[in-house]
Coordinates of C-alpha atoms in Angstrom, one line a residue:
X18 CA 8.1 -119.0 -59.6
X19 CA 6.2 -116.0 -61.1
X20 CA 3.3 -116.6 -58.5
X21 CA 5.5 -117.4 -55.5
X22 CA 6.1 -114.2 -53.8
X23 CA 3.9 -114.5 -50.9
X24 CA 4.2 -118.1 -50.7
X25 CA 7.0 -119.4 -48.5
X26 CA 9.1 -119.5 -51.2
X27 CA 9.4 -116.0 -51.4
X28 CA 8.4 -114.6 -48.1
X29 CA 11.4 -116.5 -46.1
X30 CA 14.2 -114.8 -48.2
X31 CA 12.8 -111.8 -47.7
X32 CA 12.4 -112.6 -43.8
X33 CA 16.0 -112.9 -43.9
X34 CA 16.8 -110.0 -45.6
X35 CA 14.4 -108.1 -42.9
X36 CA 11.6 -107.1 -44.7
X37 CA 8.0 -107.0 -43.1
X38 CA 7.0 -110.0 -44.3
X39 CA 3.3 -109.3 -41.9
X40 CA 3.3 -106.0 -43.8
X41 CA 3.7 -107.2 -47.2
X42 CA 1.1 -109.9 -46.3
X43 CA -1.1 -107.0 -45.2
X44 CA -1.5 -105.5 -48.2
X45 CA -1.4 -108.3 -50.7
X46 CA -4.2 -109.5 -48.7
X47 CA -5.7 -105.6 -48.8
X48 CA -5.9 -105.6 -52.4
X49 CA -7.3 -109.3 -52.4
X50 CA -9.8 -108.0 -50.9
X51 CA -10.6 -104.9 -53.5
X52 CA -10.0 -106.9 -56.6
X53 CA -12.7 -109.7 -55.5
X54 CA -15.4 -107.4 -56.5
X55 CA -17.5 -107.4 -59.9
X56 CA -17.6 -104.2 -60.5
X57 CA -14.4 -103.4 -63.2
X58 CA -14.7 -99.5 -62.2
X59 CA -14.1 -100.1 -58.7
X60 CA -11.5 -103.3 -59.0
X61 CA -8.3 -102.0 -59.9
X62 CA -6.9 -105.3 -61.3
X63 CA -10.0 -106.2 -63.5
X64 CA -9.3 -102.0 -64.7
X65 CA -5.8 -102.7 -65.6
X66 CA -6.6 -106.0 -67.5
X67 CA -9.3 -104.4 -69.4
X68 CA -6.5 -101.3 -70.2
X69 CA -4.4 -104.1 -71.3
X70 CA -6.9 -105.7 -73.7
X71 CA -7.8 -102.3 -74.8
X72 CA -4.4 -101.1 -75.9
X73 CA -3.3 -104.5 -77.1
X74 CA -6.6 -104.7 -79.6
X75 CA -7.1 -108.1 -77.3
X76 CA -4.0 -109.4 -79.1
X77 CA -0.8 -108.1 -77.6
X78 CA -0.6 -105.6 -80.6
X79 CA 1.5 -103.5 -78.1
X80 CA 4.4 -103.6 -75.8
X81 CA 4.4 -103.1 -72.1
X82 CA 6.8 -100.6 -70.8
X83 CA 7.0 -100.2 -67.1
X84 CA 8.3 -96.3 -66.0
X85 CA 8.7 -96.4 -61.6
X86 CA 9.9 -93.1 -60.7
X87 CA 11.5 -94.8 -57.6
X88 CA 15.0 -95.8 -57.5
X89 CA 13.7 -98.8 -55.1
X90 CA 11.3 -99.9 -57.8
X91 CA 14.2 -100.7 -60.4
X92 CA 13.6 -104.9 -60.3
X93 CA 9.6 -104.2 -60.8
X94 CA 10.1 -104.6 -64.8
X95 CA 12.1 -107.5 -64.5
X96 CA 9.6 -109.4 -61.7
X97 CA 6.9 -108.1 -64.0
X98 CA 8.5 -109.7 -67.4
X99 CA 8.7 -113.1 -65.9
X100 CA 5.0 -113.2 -64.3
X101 CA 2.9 -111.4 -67.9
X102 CA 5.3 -112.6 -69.7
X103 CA 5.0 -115.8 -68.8
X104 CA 1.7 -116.4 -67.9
X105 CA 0.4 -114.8 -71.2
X106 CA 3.0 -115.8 -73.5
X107 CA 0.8 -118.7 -75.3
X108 CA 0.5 -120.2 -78.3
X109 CA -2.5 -122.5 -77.9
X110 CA -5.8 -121.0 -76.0
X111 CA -7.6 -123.1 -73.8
X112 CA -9.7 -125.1 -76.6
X113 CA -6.6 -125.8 -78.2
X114 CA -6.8 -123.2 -80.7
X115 CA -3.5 -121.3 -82.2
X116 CA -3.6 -117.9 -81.2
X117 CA -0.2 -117.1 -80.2
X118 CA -1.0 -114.4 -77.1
X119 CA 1.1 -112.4 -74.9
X120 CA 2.5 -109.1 -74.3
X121 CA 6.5 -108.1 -74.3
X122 CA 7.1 -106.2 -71.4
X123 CA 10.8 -104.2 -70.6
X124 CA 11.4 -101.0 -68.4
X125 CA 14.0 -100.5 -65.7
X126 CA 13.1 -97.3 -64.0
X127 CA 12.1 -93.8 -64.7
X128 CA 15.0 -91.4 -63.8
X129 CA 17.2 -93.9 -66.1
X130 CA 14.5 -94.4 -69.2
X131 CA 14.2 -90.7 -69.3
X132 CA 17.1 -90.5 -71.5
X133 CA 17.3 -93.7 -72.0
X134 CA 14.4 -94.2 -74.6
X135 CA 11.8 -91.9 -73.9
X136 CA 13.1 -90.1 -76.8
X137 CA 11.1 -93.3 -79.3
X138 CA 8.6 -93.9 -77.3
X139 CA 7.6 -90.2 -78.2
X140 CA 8.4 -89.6 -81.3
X141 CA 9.4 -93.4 -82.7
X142 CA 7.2 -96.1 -83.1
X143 CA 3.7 -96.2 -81.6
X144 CA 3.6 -99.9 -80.2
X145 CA 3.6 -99.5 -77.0
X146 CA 1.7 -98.5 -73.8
X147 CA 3.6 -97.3 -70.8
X148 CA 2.9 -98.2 -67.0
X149 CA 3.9 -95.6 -64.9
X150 CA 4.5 -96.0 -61.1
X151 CA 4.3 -92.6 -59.5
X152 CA 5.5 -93.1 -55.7
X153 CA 3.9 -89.8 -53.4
X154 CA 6.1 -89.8 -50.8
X155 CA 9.9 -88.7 -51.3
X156 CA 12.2 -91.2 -49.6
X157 CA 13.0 -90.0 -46.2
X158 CA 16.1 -90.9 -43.7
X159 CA 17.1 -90.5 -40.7
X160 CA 19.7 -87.6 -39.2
X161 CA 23.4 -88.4 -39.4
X162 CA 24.7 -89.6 -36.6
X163 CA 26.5 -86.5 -36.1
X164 CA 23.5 -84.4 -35.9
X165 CA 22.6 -86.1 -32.9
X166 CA 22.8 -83.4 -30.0
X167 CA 25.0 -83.8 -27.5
X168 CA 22.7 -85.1 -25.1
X169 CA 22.8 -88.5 -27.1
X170 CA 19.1 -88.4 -28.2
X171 CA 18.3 -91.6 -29.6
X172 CA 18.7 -91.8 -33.3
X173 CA 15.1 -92.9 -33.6
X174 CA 13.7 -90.1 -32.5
X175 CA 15.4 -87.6 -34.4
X176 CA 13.1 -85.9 -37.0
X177 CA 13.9 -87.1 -40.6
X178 CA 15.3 -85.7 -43.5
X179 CA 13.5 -85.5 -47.1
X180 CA 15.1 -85.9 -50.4
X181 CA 18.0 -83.9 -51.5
X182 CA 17.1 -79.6 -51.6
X183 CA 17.8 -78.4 -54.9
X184 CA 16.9 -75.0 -53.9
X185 CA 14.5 -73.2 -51.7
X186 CA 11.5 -74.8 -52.9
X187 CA 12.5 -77.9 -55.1
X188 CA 13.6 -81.2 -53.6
X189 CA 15.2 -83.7 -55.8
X190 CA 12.1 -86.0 -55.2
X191 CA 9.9 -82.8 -56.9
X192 CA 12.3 -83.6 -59.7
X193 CA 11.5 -86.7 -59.9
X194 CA 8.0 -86.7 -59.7
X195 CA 8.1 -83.6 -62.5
X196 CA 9.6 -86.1 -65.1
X197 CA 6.7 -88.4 -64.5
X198 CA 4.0 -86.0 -64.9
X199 CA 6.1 -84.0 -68.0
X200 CA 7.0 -87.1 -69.5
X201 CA 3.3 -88.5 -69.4
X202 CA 1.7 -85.1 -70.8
X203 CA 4.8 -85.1 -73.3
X204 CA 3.3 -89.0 -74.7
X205 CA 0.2 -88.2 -74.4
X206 CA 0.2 -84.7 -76.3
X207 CA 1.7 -87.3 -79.1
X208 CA -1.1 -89.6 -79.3
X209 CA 0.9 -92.2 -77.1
X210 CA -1.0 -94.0 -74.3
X211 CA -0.4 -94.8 -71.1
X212 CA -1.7 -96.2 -67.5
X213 CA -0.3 -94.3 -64.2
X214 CA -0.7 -96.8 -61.2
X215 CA -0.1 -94.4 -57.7
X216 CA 1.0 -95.7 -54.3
X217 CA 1.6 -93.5 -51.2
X218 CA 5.3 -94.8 -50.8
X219 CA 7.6 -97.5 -51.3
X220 CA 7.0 -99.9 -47.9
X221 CA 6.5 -103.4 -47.3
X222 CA 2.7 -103.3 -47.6
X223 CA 2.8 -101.5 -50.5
X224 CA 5.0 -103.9 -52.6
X225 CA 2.8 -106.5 -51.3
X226 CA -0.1 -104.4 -52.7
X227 CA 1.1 -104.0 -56.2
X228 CA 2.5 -108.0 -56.5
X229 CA -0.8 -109.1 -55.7
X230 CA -2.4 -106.0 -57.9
X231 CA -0.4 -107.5 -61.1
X232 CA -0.8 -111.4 -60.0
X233 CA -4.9 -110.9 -60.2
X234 CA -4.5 -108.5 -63.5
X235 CA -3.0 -111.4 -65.4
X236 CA -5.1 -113.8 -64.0
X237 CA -8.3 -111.3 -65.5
X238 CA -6.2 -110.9 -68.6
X239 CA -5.8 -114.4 -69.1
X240 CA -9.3 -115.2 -68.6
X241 CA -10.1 -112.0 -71.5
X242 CA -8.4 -113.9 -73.8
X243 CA -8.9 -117.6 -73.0
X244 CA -5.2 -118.2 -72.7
X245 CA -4.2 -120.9 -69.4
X246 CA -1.7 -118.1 -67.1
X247 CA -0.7 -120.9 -64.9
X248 CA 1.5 -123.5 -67.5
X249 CA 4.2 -122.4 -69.4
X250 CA 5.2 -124.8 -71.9
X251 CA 7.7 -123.1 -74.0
X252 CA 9.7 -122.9 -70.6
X253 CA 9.6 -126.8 -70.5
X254 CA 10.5 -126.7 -74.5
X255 CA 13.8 -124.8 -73.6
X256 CA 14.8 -126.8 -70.8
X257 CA 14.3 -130.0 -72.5
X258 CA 16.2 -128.5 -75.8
X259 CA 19.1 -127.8 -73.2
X260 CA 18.6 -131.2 -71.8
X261 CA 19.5 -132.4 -75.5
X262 CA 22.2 -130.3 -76.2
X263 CA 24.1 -131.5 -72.8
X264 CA 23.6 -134.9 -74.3
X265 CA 25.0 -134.3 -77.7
X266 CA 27.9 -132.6 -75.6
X267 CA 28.4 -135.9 -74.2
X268 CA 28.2 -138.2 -76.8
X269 CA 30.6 -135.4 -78.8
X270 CA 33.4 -135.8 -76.2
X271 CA 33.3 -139.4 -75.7
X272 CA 33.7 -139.6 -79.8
X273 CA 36.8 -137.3 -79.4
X274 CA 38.6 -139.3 -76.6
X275 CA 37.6 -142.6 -78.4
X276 CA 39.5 -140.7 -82.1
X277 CA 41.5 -138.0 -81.1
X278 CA 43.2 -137.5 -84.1
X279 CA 43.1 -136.6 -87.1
X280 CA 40.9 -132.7 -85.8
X281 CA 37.9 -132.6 -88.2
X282 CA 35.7 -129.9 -89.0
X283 CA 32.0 -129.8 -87.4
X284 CA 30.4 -131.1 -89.8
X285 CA 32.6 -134.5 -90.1
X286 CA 32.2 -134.9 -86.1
X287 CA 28.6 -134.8 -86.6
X288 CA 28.4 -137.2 -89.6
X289 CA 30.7 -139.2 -87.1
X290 CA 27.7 -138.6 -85.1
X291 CA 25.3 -140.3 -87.4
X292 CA 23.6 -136.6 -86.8
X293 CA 24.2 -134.5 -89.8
X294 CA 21.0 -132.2 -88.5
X295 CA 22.9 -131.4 -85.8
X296 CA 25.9 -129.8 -87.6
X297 CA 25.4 -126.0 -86.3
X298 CA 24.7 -127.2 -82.7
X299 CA 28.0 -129.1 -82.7
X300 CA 29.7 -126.4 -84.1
X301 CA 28.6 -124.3 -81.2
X302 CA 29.2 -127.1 -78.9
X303 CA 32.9 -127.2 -79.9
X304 CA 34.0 -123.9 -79.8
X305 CA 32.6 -123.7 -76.4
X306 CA 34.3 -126.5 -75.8
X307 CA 37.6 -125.0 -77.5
X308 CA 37.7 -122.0 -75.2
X309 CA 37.6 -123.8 -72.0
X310 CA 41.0 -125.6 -71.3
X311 CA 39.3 -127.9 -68.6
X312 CA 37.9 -130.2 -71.8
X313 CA 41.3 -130.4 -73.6
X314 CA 39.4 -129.8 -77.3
X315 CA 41.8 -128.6 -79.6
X316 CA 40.7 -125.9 -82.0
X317 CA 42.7 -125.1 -85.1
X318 CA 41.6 -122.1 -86.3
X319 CA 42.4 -121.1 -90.0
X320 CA 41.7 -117.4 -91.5
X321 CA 38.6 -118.7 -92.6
X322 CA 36.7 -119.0 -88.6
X323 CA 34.2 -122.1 -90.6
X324 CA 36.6 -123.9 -91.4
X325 CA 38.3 -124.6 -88.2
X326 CA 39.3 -128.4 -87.3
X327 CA 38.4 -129.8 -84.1
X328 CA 41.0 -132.6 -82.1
X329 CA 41.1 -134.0 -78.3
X330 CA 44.5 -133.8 -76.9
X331 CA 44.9 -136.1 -73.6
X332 CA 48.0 -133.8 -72.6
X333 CA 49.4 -130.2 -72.2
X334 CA 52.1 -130.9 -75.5

């Protein structure tokens, strides 16, 4: 789940994709460490709630859009959508009080929002903050193998390369990082906020340092606005919705095998259903049903799409 990643749950896939799972543990437990103390001005996660609350008016009166200017960083929006998301999605607080809390978070990464949407988030509507990610180190790699010299040095311990020369003096990481600091002075200069979290490079430790920097910021959040961060019951809502619409499904088909014929339009199967509420589900349910050959549903499809009949056939004729 949200809360998982340095559990065994998600540390062993990682493992076997061959990340640092010590190093990620390093500095998740590095920022435990900061974000323990009281003091908000010198705990970064307690700071970021706090930015949060501010921008949100304490309400979630604003969207979160996360900006990484790292092509490695592209997941973070989606990892961060499920754990704010989430956790602070609520429509009860803690006393059992309506107060329907949460923020909507989206974002991929910067070099692809740039032209993406940057083009509202300046000028369009102003309900939104944005979390940049500014990444100090340029990606580096090691020398082709056919730069090796002659003498076979070992790949290791040839000197590596930096990001792409544009010219002389400009790499394609300067680039980079000149969008993020144009693109925040360009928001700002239009009255548009926004929070710039800065790491030293994209490594093991410090992916471990900003999962555990976000984990404690909702926690802190949460706690700002009395929601619980750790249930989610419009999750189990969903699932149990889905749950029932599998069973309709059933009891649909087993209807149709038992009266295949004359077809009849969804809302005759679902009077035949004794479930005349359920009319619109079962019309969905059948042209699924319809487009899949596996389920032998018949669909016989007038000009008019709402007025299509619905038949079993038990063969191919």
């Amino acid at each position: 789940g949200r809360t998982s990643q340095m559990s065994a749950v998600g540390l062993v896939p990682a493992a076997l994709q061959g990340y640092d799972i010590d190093a990620m543990l390093a500095g998740a437990g590095a920022c435990d460490a900061v974000t323990r103390g009281r003091e908000i001005r010198s705990n970064p996660a307690a700071l970021l709630a706090a930015m949060w609350y501010h921008a949100g008016q304490g309400a979630g009166a604003k969207d979160m859009v996360i900006m990484p200017y790292k092509d490695r960083l592209a997941l973070l929006s989606h990892y961060l959508q499920q754990l704010v998301m989430e956790s602070l999605g609520k429509k009860l607080d803690r006393d059992g009080q309506t107060v329907h809390q949460g923020i909507t978070v989206y974002g991929h990464k910067g070099s692809s929002d740039q032209h993406a949407y940057v083009q509202q988030l300046r000028d369009g509507l102003d309900n939104f903050f944005v979390t940049f990610v500014e990444v100090l180190r340029d990606r580096t790699a090691l020398v082709p193998l056919s730069w090796v010299p002659s003498d076979r040095v070992p790949l290791a311990a040839c000197p590596p390369v930096s990001s792409l020369a544009v010219d002389e003096d400009t790499t394609s990481g300067d680039y980079l990082n000149g969008f993020l600091l144009g693109t925040r002075q360009a928001l700002h200069d239009a009255g548009r906020e926004s929070i710039t979290i800065t790491i030293d490079d994209v490594s093991a430790r410090s992916i471990g340092v900003l999962i555990a920097l976000f984990e404690r910021a909702v926690g802190f959040y949460a706690t700002l606005i009395n929601v619980n961060a750790y249930n989610q019951p419009g999750v189990e809502a969903g699932k149990q919705a889905a749950e029932h619409v599998l069973a309709l499904q059933r009891r649909l088909l087993s209807a149709m095998r038992a009266d295949p014929s004359p077809p009849r339009a969804a809302d005759q199967w679902s009077a035949a259903l004794d479930a005349p509420d359920e009319a619109e589900t079962i019309f969905k349910i059948l042209n699924h049903l319809a487009a899949n050959p596996r389920t032998q549903v018949i669909r016989h499809a007038p000009s008019d799409p709402f007025a299509a009949t619905y038949g079993f056939s038990c063969s191919d004729s």
